[in-house]
XYZ file of C-alpha atoms in Angstrom:
311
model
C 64.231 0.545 -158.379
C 64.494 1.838 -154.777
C 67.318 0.613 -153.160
C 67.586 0.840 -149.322
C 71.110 0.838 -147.553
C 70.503 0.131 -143.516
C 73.664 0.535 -141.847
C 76.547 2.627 -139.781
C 77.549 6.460 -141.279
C 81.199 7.344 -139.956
C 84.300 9.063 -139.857
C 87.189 6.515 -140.540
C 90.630 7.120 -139.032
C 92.552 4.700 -141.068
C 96.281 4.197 -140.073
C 99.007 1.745 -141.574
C 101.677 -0.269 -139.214
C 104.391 -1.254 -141.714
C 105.329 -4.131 -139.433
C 103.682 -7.372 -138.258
C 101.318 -7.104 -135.621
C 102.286 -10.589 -134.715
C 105.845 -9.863 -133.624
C 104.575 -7.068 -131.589
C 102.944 -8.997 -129.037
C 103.788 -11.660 -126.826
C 101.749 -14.646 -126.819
C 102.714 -16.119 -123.452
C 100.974 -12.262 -122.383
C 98.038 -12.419 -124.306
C 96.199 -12.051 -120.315
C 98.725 -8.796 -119.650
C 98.363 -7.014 -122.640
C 100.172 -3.403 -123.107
C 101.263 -2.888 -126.619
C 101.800 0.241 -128.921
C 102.109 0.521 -132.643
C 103.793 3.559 -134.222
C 102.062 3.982 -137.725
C 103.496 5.723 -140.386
C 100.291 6.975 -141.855
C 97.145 8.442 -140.856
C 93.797 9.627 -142.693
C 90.454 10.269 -141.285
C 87.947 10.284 -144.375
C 83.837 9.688 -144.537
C 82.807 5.726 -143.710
C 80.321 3.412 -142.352
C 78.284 0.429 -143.810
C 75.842 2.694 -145.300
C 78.163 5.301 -146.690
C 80.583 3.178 -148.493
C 77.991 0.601 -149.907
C 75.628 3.615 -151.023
C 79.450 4.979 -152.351
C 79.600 1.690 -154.540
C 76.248 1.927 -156.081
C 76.591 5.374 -157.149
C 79.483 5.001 -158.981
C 77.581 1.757 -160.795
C 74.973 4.566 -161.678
C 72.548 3.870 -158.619
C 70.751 6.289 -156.085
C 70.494 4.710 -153.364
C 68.453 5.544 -150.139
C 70.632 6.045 -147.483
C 69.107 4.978 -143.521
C 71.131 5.212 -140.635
C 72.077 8.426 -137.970
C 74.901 10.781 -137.800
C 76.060 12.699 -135.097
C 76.253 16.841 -134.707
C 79.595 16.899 -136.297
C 77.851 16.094 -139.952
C 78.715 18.830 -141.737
C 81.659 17.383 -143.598
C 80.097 13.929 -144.025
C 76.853 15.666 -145.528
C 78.947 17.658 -147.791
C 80.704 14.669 -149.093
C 77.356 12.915 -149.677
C 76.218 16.212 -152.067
C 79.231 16.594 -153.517
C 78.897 12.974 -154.918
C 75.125 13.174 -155.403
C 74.261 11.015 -153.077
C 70.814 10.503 -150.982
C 71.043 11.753 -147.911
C 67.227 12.807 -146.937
C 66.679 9.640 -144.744
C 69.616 10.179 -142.858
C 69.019 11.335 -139.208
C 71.092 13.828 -137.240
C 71.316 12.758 -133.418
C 72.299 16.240 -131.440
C 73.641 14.920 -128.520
C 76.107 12.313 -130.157
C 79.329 12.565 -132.396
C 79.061 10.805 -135.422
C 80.462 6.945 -135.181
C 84.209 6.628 -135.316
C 86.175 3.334 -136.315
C 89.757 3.500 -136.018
C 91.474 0.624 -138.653
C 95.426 -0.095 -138.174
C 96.478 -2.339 -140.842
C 99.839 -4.318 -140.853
C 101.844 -4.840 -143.714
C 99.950 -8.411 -143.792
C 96.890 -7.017 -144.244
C 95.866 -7.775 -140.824
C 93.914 -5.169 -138.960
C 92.614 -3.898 -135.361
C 89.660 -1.878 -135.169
C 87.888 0.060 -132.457
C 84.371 1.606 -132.443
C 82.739 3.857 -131.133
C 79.196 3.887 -131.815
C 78.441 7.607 -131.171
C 74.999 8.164 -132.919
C 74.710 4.623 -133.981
C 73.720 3.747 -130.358
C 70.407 5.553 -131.836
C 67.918 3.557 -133.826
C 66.333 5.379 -136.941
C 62.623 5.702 -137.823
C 62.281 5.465 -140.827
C 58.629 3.922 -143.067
C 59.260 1.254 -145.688
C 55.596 0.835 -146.142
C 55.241 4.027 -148.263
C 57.223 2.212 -151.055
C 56.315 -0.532 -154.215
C 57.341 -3.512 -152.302
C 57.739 -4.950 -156.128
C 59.882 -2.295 -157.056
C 62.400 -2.244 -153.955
C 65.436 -4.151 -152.160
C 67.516 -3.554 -149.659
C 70.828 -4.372 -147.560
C 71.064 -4.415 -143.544
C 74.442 -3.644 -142.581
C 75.998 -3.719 -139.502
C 74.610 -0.547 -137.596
C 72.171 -0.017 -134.682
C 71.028 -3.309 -133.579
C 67.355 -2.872 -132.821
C 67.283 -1.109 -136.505
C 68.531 -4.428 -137.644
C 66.219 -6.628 -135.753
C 63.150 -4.201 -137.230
C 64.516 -3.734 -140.708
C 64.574 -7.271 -141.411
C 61.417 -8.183 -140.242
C 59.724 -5.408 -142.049
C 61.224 -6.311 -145.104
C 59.505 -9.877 -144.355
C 56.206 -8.604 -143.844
C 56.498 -6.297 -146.917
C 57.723 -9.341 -149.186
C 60.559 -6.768 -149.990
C 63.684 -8.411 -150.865
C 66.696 -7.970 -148.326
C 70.183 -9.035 -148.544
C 71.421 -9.750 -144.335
C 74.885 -8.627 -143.381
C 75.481 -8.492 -139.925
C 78.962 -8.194 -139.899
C 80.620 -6.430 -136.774
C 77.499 -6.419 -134.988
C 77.562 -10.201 -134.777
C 78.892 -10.577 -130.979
C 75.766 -8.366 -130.370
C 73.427 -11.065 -131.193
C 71.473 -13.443 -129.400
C 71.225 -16.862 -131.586
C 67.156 -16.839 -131.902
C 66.993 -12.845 -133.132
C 69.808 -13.478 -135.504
C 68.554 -17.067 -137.097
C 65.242 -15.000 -137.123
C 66.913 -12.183 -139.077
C 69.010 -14.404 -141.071
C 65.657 -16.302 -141.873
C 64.196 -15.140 -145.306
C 67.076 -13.285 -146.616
C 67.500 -13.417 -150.337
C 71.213 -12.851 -149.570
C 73.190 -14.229 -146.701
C 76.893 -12.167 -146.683
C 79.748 -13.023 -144.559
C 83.410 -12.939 -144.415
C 85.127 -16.592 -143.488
C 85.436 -15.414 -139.823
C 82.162 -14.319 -139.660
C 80.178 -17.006 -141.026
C 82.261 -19.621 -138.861
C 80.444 -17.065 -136.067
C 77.148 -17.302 -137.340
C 77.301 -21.326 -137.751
C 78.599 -21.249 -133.913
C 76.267 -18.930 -132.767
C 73.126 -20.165 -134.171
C 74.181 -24.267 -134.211
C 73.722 -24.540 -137.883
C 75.934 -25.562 -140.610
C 75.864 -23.672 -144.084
C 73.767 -26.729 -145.853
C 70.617 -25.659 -142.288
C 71.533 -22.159 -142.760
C 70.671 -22.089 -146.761
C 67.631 -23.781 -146.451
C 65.887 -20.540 -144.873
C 67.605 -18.458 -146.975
C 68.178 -18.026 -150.752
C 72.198 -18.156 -150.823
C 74.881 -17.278 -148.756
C 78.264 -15.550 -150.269
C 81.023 -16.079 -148.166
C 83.905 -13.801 -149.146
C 87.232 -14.966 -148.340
C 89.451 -11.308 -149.224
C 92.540 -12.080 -151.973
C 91.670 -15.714 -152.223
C 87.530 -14.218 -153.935
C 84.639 -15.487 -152.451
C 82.645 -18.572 -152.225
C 78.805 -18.350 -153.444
C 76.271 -21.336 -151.859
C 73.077 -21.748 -153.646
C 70.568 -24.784 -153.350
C 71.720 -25.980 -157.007
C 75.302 -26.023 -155.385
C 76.300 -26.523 -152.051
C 79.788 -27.130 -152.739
C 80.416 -23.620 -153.197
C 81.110 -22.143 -155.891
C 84.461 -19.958 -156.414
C 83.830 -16.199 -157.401
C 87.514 -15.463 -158.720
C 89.395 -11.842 -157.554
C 90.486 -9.284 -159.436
C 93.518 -8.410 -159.445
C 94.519 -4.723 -159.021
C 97.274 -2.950 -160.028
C 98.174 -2.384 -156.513
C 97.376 -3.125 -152.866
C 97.386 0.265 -150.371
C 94.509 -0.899 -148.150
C 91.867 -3.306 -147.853
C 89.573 -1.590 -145.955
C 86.199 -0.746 -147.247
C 86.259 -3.339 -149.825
C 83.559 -5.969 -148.679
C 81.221 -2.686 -148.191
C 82.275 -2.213 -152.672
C 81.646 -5.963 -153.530
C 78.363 -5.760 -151.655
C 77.502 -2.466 -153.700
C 78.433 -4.228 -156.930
C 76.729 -6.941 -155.798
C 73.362 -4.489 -155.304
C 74.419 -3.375 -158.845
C 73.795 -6.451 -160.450
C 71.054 -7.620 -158.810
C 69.093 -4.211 -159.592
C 69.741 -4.730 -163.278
C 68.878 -8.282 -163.440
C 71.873 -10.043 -163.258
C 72.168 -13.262 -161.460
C 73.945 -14.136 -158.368
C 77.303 -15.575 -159.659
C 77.329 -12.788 -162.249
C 76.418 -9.816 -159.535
C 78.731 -11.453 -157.257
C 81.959 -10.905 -160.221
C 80.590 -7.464 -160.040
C 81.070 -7.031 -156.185
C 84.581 -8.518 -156.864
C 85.804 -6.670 -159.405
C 84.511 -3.002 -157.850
C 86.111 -4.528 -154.501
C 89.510 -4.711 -156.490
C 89.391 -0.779 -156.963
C 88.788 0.278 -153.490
C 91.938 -2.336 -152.716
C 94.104 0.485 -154.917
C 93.315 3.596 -152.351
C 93.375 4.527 -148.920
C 89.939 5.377 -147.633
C 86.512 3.371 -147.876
C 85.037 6.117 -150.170
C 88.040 7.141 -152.129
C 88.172 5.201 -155.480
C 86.958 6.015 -158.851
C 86.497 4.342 -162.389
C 85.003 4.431 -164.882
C 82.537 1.945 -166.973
C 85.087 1.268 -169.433
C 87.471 0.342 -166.660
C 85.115 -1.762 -164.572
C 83.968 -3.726 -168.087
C 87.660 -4.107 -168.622
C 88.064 -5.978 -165.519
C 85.231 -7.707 -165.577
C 85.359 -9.246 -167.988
C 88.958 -10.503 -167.484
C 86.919 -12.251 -164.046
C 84.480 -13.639 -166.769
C 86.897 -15.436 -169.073
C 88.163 -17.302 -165.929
């Protein structure tokens, strides 16, 4: 099965605040803001969209084709990507650009700031689906390079090649007819609680309009699991969490449930089972910091799976 990942390659400076960002700042100064957080940690490690959802499938056993653009400072993001045996052939270097940076502080309530800087995102890739087995392929469109977005998914629509849409950070980007047209089609709909409630603003419709032009929407809600919409339910039904044996960061793990989400679908499973998949390989990259940092093994993802399938 070729599986395509569209979305951002970075470097990720993660930092922790062990205080509250909330008792930091002054609400009655929101409009004069000048605020500093001393952290008490600090890694910069390999990241993006692409990279830590093409991270997730290969440790399910996948090879996944990377798409996206890196900057001239790719030499120790390239070199992570062959040291894990990992597809990097469709991956294009932009010369004049530094590879896409997103800084993540995260409070001791798991509530984080990030800034971006696109770098060679701000590049779009070129890169021919049409030389593939439409039958034989799927893909995910992560946040990354708008106009990549915008052309990704409508390729995938003309080439009846199945797409999952997750737009992500790149949603305040969007005007509401390109990303109802994008949305439009999808076999997969993904979205964290914030930004679905920015997709139903943006494009007027509720989640009942938005399913009926696509196949489901997951709507992933961190500790508390996720909620899966399908035509059969529109109540939404609860994927459970699993619970790891420790919380050092959350970042990077919506990019592993989608990537055990990919996982399942590849081999077959069904939504509500690929979506336990996605949450119990989220629960590992909970355990680490870094996006592409965490490990297991079969035996320890079946383990805690199926403790998510007895509930």
């Amino acid at each position: 099965m070729n599986i395509f990942v569209f979305g951002s390659l970075a470097y990720d400076p993660i930092m922790t605040f062990p205080g509250r960002f909330a008792d930091n700042i002054l609400v009655d100064k929101i409009d004069n803001l000048n605020v500093a957080f001393m952290v008490d940690s600090f890694v910069e490690r390999p990241g993006g969209t692409a990279g830590n959802i093409a991270y997730s499938l290969m440790l399910h056993g996948q090879k996944p084709k990377i798409v996206g653009t890196i900057g001239y400072d790719y030499q120790e993001y390239f070199a992570w990507l062959d040291q894990n045996q990992m597809i990097r052939e469709h991956v294009e270097i932009i010369p004049t650009d530094p590879t896409a940076r997103a800084y993540v502080i995260t409070d001791q309530d798991e509530n984080q700031i990030t800034i971006f800087n696109p770098g060679a995102m701000q590049h779009a890739t070129h890169f021919g689906l049409e030389i593939y087995d439409s039958t034989e392929s799927i893909a995910i469109i992560s946040p990354t390079n708008l106009e990549d977005m915008k052309i990704y998914s409508q390729r995938c629509k003309d080439l009846e090649i199945r797409y999952i849409f997750d737009p992500g950070q790149s949603l305040p980007a969007w005007e509401a007819s390109d990303l109802t047209h994008a949305i439009n089609g999808a076999e997969v709909l993904i979205a964290n609680e914030y930004e679905i409630e920015l997709i139903q603003n943006k494009t007027g419709r509720g989640i009942k309009d938005l399913a009926v032009d696509v196949g489901a929407i997951i709507v992933t809600m961190g500790e508390r699991g996720a909620l899966l919409f399908q035509e059969q339910d529109m109540s939404g039904r609860a994927v459970p969490v699993t619970h790891p044996t420790k919380v050092t960061d959350p970042t990077g793990a919506g990019d592993a449930f989608r990537g055990g989400l990919l996982a399942g679908l590849v081999n077959g499973i069904d939504l509500y089972g690929s979506s336990l998949m996605g949450s119990a390989t989220a629960s590992f990259a909970v355990e680490v910091m870094g996006t592409q940092e965490y490990r297991f093994t079969m035996s320890q993802f079946q383990k805690r799976l199926a403790q998510l399938e007895k509930e």
